[in-house]
CSV table of C-alpha atoms in Angstrom, one decimal:
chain,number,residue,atom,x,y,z
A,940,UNK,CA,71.2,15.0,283.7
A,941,UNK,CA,68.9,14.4,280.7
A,942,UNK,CA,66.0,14.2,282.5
A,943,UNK,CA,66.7,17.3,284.4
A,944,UNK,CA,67.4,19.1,281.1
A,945,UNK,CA,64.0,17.9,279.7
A,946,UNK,CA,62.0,19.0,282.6
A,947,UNK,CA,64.1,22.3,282.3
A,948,UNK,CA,62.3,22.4,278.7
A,949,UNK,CA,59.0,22.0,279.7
A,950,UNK,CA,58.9,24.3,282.6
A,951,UNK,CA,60.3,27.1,279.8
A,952,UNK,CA,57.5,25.9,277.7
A,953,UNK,CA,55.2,26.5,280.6
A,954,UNK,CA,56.5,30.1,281.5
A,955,UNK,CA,56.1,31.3,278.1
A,956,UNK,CA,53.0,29.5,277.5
A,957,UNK,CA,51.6,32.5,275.4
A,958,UNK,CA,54.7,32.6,273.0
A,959,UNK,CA,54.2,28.4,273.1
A,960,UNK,CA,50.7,28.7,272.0
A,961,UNK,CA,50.9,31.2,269.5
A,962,UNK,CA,53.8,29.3,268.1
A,963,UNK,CA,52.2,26.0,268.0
A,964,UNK,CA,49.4,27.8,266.4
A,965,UNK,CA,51.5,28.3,263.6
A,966,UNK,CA,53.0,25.2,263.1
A,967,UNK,CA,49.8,23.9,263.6
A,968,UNK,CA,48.2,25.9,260.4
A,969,UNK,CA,51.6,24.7,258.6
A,970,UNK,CA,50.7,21.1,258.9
A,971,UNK,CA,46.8,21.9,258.6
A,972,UNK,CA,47.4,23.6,255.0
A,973,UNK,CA,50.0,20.3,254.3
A,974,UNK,CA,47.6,17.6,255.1
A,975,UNK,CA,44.3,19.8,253.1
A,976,UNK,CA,46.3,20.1,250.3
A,977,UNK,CA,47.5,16.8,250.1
A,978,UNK,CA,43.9,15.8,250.7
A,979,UNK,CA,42.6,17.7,247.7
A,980,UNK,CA,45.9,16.2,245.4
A,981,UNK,CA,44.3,12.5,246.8
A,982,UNK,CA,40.8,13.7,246.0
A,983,UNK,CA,41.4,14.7,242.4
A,984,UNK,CA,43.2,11.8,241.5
A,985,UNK,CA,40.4,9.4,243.1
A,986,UNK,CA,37.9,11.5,241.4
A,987,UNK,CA,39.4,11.0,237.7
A,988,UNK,CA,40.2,7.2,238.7
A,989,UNK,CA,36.0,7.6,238.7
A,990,UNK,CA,35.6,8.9,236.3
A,991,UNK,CA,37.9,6.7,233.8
A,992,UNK,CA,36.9,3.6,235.6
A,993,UNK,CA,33.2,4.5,234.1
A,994,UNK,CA,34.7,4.3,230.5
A,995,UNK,CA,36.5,1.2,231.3
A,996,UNK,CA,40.7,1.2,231.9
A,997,UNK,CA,41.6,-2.0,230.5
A,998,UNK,CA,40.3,-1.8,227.3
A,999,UNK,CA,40.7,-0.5,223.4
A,1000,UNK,CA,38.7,0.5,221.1
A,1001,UNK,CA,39.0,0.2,216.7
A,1002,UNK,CA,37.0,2.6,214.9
A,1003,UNK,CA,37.6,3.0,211.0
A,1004,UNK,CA,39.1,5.3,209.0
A,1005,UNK,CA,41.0,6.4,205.5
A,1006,UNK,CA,44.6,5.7,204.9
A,1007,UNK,CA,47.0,8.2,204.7
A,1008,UNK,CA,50.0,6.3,202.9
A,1009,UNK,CA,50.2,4.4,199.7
A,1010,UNK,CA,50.4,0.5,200.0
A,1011,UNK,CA,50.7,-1.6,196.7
A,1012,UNK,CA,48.8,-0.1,194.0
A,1013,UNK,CA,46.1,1.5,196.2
A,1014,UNK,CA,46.4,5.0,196.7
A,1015,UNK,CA,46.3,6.9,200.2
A,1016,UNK,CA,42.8,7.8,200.9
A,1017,UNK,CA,41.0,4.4,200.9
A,1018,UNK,CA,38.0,3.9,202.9
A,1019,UNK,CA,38.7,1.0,205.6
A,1020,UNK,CA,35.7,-0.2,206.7
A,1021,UNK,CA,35.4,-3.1,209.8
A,1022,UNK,CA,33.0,-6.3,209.9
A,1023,UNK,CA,32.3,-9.0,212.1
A,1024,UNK,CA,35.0,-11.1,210.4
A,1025,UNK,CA,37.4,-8.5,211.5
A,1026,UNK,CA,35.9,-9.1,215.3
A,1027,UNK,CA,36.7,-13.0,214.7
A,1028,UNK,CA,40.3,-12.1,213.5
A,1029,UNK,CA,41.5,-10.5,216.5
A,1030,UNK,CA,40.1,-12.8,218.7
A,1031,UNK,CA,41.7,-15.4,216.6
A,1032,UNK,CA,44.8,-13.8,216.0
A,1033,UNK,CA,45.3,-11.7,218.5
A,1034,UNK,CA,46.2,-14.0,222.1
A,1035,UNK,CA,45.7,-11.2,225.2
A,1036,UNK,CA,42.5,-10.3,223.8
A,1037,UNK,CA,39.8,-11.6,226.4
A,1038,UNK,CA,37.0,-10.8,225.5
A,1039,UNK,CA,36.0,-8.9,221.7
A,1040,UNK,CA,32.7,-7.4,220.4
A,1041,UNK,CA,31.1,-5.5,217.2
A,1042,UNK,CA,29.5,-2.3,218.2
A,1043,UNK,CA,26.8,-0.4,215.5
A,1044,UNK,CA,25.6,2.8,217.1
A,1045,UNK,CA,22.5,4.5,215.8
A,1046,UNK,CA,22.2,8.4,217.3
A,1047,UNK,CA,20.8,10.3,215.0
A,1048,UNK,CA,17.6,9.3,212.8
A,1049,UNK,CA,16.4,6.5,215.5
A,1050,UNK,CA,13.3,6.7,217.1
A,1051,UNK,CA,12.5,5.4,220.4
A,1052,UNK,CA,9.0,5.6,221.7
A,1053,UNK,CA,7.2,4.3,225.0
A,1054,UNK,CA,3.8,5.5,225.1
A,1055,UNK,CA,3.4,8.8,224.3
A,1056,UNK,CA,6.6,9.5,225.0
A,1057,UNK,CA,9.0,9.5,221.3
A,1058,UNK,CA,12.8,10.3,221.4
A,1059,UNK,CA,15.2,10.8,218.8
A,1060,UNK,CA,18.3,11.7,221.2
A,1061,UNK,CA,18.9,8.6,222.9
A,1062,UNK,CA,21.6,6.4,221.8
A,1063,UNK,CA,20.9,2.9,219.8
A,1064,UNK,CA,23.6,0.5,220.5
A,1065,UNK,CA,23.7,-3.4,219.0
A,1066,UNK,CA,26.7,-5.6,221.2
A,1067,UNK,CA,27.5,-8.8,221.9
A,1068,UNK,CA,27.1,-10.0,225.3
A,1069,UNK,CA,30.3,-9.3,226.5
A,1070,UNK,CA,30.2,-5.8,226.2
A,1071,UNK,CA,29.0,-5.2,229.4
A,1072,UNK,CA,31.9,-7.1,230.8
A,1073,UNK,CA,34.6,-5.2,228.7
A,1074,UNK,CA,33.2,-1.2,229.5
A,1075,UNK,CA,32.4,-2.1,233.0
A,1076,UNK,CA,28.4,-1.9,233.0
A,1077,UNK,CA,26.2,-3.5,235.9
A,1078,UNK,CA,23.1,-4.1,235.8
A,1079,UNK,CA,21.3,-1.8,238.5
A,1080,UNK,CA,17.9,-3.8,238.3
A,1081,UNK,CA,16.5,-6.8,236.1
A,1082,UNK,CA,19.4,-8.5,233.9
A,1083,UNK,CA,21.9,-8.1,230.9
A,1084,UNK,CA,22.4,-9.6,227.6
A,1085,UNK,CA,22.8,-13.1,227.2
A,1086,UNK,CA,25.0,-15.2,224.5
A,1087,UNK,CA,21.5,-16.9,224.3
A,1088,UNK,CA,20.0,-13.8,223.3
A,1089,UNK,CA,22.8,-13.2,220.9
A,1090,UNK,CA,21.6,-16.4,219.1
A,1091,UNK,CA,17.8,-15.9,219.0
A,1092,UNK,CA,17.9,-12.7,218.1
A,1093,UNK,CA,15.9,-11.6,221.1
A,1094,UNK,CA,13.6,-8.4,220.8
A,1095,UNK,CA,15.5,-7.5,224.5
A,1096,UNK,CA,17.0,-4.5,225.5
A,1097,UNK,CA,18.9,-2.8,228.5
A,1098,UNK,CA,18.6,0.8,229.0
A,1099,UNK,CA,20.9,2.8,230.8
A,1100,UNK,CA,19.6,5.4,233.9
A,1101,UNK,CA,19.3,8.5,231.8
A,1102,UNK,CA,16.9,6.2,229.0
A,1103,UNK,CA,14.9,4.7,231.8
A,1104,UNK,CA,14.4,8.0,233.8
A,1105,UNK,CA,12.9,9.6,230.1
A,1106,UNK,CA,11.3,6.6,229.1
A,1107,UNK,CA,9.4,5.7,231.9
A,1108,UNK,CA,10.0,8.5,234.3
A,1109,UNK,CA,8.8,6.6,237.8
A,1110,UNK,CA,7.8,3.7,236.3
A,1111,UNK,CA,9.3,0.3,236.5
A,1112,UNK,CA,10.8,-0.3,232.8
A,1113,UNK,CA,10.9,-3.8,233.9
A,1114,UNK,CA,8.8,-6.2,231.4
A,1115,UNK,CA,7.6,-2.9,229.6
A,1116,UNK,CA,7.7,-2.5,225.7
A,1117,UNK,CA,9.7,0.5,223.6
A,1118,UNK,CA,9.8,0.7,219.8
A,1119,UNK,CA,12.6,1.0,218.2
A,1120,UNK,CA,12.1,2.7,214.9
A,1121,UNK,CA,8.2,0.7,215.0
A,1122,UNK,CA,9.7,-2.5,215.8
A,1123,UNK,CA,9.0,-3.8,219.7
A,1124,UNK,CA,11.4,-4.7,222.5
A,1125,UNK,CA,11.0,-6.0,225.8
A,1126,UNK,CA,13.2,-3.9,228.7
A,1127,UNK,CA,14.7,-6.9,230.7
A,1128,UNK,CA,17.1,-4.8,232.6
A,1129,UNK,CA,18.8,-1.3,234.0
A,1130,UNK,CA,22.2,-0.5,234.2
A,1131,UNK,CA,23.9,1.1,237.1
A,1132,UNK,CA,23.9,5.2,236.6
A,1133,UNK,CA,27.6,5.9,235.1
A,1134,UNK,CA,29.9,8.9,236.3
A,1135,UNK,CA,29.5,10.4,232.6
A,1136,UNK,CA,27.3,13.5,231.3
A,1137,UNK,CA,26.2,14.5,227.6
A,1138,UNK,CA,23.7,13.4,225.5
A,1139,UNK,CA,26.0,10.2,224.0
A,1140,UNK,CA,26.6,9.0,227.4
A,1141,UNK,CA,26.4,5.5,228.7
A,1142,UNK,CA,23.0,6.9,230.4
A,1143,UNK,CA,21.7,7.5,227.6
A,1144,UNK,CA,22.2,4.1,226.1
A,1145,UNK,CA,19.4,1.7,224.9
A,1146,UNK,CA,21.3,-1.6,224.3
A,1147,UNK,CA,20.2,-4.5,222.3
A,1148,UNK,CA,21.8,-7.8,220.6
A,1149,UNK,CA,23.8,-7.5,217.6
A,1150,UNK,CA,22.2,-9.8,215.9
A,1151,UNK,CA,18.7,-8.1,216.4
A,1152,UNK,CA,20.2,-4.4,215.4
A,1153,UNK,CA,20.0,-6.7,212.1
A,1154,UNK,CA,16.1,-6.2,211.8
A,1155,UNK,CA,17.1,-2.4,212.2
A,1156,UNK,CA,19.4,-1.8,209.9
A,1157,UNK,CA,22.5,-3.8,207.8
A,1158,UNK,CA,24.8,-4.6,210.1
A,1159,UNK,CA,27.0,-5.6,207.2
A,1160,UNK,CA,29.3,-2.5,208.0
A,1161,UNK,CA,30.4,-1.5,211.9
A,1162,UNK,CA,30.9,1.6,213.8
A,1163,UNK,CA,34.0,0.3,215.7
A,1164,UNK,CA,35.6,-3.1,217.8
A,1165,UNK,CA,35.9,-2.5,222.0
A,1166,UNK,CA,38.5,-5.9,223.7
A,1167,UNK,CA,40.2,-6.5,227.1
A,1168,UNK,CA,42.8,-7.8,227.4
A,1169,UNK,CA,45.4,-9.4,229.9
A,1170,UNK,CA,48.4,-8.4,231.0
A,1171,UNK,CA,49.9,-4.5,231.2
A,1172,UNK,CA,51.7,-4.1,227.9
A,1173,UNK,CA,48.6,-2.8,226.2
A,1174,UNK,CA,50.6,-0.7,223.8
A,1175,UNK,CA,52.1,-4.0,222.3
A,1176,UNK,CA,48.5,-5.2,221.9
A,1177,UNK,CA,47.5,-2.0,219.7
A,1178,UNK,CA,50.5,-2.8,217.5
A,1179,UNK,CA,49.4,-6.6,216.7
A,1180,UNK,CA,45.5,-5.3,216.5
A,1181,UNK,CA,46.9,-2.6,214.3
A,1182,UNK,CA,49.0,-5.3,212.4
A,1183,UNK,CA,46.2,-8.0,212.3
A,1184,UNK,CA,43.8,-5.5,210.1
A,1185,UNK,CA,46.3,-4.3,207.9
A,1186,UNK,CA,47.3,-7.7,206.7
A,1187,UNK,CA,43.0,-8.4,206.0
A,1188,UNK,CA,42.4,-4.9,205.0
A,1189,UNK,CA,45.5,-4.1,202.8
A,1190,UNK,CA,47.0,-1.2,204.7
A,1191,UNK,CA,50.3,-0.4,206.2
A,1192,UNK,CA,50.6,-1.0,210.4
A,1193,UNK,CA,52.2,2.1,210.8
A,1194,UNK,CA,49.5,3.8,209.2
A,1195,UNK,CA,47.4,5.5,212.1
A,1196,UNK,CA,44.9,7.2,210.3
A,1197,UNK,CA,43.5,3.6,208.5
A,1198,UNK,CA,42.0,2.5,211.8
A,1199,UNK,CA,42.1,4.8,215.0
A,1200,UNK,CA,43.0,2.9,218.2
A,1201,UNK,CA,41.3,4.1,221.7
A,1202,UNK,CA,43.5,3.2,224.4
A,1203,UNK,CA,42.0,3.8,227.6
A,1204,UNK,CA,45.2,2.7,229.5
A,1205,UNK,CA,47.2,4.7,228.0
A,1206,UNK,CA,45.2,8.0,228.5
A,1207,UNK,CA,44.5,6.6,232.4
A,1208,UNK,CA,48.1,6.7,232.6
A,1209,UNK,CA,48.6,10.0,231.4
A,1210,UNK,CA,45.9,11.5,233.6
A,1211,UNK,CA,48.0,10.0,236.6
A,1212,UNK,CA,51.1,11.6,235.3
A,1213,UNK,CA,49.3,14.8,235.5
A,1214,UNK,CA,47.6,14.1,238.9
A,1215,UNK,CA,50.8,13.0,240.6
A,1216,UNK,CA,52.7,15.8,239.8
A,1217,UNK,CA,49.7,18.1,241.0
A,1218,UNK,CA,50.2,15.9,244.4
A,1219,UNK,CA,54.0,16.5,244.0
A,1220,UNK,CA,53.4,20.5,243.9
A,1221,UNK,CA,50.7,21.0,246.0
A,1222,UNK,CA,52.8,18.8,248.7
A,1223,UNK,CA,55.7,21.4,247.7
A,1224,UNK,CA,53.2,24.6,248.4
A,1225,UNK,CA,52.4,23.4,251.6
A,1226,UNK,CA,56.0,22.3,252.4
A,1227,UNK,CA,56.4,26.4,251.6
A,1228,UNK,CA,53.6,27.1,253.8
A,1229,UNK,CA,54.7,24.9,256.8
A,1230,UNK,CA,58.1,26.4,256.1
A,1231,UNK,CA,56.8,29.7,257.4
A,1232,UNK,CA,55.4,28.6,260.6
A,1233,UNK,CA,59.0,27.0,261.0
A,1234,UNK,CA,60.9,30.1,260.4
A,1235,UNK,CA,58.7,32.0,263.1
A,1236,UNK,CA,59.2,28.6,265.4
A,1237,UNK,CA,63.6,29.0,264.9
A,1238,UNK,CA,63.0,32.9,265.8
A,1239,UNK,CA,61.0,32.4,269.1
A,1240,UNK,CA,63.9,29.2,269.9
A,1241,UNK,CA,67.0,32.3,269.2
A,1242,UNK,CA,65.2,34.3,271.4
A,1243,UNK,CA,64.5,31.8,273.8
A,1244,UNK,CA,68.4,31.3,273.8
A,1245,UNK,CA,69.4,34.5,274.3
A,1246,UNK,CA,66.9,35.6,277.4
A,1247,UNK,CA,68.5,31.9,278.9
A,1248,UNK,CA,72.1,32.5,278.4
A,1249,UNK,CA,72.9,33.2,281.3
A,1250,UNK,CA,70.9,30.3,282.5
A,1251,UNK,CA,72.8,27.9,280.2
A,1252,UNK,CA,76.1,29.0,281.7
A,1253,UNK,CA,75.1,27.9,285.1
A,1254,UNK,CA,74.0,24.4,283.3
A,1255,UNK,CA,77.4,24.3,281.8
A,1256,UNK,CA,79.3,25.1,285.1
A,1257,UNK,CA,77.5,22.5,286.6
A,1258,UNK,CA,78.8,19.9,283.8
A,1259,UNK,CA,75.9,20.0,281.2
A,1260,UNK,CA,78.0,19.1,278.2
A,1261,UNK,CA,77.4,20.1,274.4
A,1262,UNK,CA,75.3,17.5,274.0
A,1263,UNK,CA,72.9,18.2,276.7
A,1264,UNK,CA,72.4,21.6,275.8
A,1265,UNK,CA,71.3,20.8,272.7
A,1266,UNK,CA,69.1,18.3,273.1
A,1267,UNK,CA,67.3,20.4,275.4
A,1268,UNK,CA,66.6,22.7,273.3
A,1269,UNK,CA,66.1,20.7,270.5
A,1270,UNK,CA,63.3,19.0,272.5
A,1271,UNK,CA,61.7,22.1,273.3
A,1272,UNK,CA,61.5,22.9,269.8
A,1273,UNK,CA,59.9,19.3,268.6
A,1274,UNK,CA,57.9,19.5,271.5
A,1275,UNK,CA,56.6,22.6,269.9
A,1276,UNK,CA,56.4,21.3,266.4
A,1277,UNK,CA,54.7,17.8,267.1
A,1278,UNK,CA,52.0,19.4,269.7
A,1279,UNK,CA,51.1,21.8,267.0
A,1280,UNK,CA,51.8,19.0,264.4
A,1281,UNK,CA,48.4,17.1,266.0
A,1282,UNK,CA,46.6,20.4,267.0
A,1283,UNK,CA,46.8,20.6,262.9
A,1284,UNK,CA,45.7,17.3,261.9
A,1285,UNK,CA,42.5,17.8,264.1
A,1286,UNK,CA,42.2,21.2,261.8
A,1287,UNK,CA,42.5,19.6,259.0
A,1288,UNK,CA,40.0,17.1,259.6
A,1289,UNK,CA,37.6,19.2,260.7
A,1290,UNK,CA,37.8,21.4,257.6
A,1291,UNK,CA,37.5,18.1,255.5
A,1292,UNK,CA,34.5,17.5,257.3
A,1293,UNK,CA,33.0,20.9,256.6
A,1294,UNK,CA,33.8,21.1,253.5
A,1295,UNK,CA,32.8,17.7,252.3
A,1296,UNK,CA,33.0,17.3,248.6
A,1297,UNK,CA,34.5,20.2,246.1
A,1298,UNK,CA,32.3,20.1,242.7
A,1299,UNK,CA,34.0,18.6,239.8
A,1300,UNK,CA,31.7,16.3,237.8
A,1301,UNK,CA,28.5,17.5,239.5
A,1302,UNK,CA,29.1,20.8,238.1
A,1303,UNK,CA,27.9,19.5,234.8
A,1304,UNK,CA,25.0,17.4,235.6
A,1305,UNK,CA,22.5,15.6,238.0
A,1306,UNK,CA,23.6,12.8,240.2
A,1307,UNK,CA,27.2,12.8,239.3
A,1308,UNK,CA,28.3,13.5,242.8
A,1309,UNK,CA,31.1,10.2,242.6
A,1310,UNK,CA,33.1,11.8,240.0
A,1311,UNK,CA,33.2,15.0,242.7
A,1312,UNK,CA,36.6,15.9,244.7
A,1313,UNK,CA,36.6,14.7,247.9
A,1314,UNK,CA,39.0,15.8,250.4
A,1315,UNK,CA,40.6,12.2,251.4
A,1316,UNK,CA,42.5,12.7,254.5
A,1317,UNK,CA,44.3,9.1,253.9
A,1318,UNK,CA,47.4,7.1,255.6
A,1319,UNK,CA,49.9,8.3,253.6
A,1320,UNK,CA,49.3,11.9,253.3
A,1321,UNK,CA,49.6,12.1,256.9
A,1322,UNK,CA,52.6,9.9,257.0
A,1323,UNK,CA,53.9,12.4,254.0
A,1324,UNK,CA,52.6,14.9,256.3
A,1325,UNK,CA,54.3,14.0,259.0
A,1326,UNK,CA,57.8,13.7,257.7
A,1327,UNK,CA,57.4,17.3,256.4
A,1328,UNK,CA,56.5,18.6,259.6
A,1329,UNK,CA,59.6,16.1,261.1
A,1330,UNK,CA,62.4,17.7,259.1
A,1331,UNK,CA,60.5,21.5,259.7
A,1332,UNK,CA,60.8,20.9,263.4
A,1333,UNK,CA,64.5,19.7,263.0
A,1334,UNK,CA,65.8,22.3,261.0
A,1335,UNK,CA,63.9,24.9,262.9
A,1336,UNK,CA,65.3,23.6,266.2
A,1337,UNK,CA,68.4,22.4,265.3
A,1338,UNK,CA,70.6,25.9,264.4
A,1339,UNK,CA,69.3,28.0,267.9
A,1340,UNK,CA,70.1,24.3,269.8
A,1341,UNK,CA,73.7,24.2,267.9
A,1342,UNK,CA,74.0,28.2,268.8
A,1343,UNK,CA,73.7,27.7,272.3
A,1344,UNK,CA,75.6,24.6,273.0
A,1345,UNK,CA,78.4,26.8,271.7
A,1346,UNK,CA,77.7,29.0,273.9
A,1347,UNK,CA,81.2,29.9,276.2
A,1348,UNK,CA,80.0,28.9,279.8
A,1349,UNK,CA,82.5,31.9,280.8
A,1350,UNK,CA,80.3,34.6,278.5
A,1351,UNK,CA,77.3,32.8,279.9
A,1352,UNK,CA,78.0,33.6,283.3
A,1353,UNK,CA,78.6,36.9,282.6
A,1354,UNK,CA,75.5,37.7,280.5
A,1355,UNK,CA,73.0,40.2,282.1
């Protein structure tokens, strides 16, 4: 008997093959516009995941500042300013720190020269070695700093891609001399291009050894501290770095404004708050859309019941019980909703493939294409997707199946 109800199912699918088709069409565009949006939610969120990841995620940053409350007998309003002995006190002090380094950035009133070529807009930056490890840099060509570096205070630097490209232009900075404010320094390497744009951007860098910004300038004072760190409670880890210099420098820990603390977890984190709820209400819109296509689906299914009463009578009188009736039509219905469900998958995918890439990052530069939204059609948007489109088809076949197994067989019969 269920067989014979689910051929009877087809063969009304094949009779009203326009109605079928324009129907599936619908559902179809329901479940296109579903898996596209859900595409572009996965998209942006991969795209700022880019563009944090070329900050660095995992790591905090100290910078000075002037206290804003009263401690002892020093007034609010004191200067803090950092050193390397503060650099040795958190890594002393301080046990998930992994990895810490001074950092004494020269922007303005630095001139860099190769050749005939002089710049006063790229950014001077003296590190220990492990700097590259802690913001994420890698080295495109040549190599990075080295602790033995650190210790001779080698005339070396790295350049990022933005440096090299107005440096050198097409040349290989590889071996080649700049001056630094009339002091000379060998290029030994080239990091990676970053996803980042500005003039103070990790392009722009020219990177050298802390101990050689010495023959700069006095090093005595430093622009700020960068650590990772291990584990995930990184807001702990601010508190005891916070706590750490306010027992050396004589300022209350819950004072904020004496040192200011970069977390770059924490703001990752509330980036993906904001992108997951984006995901959440795009999936929503779509649900909306998808929901239309489903009302039009439950209309063609009531009138598919009604021009078949009389044809559900005769199933009835034959035996066809409750059951039966509605799984018939319910199947007719899902049949509907899952052919159209892959019919717009295929749309989907083909629209992501014409589409390619919406601008987000390269809308503000050259060669920033990574940090662009791509529409990621991925595993579980469609299986998102498809649970949608799933309790759509139900719902939209369920109430015309449950109207005509109540159907009276007697009424049936009688139906013209």
């Amino acid at each position: 008997m269920t067989s014979d109800l689910l051929k009877e199912a087809f063969g009304a699918m094949q009779y009203n093959r326009r109605r079928t088709a324009l129907t599936m069409l619908g559902m179809a565009w329901g479940i296109a516009t579903v898996v596209i949006l859900l595409a572009f939610g996965s998209g942006f969120q991969q795209a700022i995941g880019v563009i944090f990841s070329s900050w660095g995620t995992d790591v905090i940053g100290v910078f000075p500042g002037r206290t804003s409350l009263q401690v002892g007998g020093a007034k609010a309003g004191t200067q803090i300013r950092l050193q390397t002995a503060d650099v040795d006190y958190i890594r002393n002090e301080v046990p998930m720190v992994k990895g810490v380094t001074p950092i004494f950035d020269k922007y303005n009133g630095v001139t860099i020269q190769h050749d005939t070529r002089t710049f006063t807009n790229l950014f001077l930056t003296g590190v220990y070695p492990v700097y590259e490890r802690i913001r994420g840099f890698s080295i495109a060509t040549g190599r990075g700093l080295s602790e033995e570096d650190q210790i001779q205070r080698a005339r070396i630097a790295v350049i990022g891609d933005e440096a090299r490209r107005r440096l050198f232009s097409g040349e290989s900075p590889l071996g080649q001399s700049i001056r630094i404010n009339g002091l000379s320094f060998e290029v030994v390497g080239v990091y990676t291009r970053k996803v980042q744009d500005g003039d103070n951007n990790d392009n722009s860098f020219v990177v050298i050894p802390f101990s050689s910004m010495g023959d700069l300038y006095d090093t005595r004072y430093i622009t700020g501290i960068f650590m990772d760190y291990e584990g995930e409670n990184h807001q702990q880890l601010t508190r005891v770095v916070r706590s750490v210099l306010a027992a050396h420098h004589n300022f209350r820990p819950d004072d904020r404004r004496a040192v200011f603390m970069a977390d770059f977890k924490q703001d990752f984190d509330e980036f993906t708050v904001v992108t997951t709820a984006l995901k959440i209400l795009l999936a929503f819109i779509g649900a909306l859309t998808l929901g239309i296509g489903g009302i039009g689906l439950m209309n063609i299914m009531l009138v598919s019941v009604q021009q078949r009463t009389r044809e559900i009578g005769i199933e009835k009188a034959l035996g066809a019980h409750k059951a039966h009736i509605l799984l018939q039509f319910l199947a007719e219905a899902l049949a509907i909703t899952f052919a159209g469900g892959i019919g717009g998958i295929v749309i989907a995918y083909l629209i992501s493939w014409t589409v390619g890439a919406l601008p987000l990052m390269s809308a503000f530069g050259d060669n920033l294409e990574a940090g662009d939204i791509h529409l990621h059609i991925n595993a579980a948007s469609l299986v998102l997707a498809t649970i949608i489109l799933s309790l759509v088809g139900i719902i939209s076949g369920m109430i015309p199946a449950l109207h005509a197994a109540r159907l009276d067989p007697i009424e049936s019969l009688r139906y013209e």
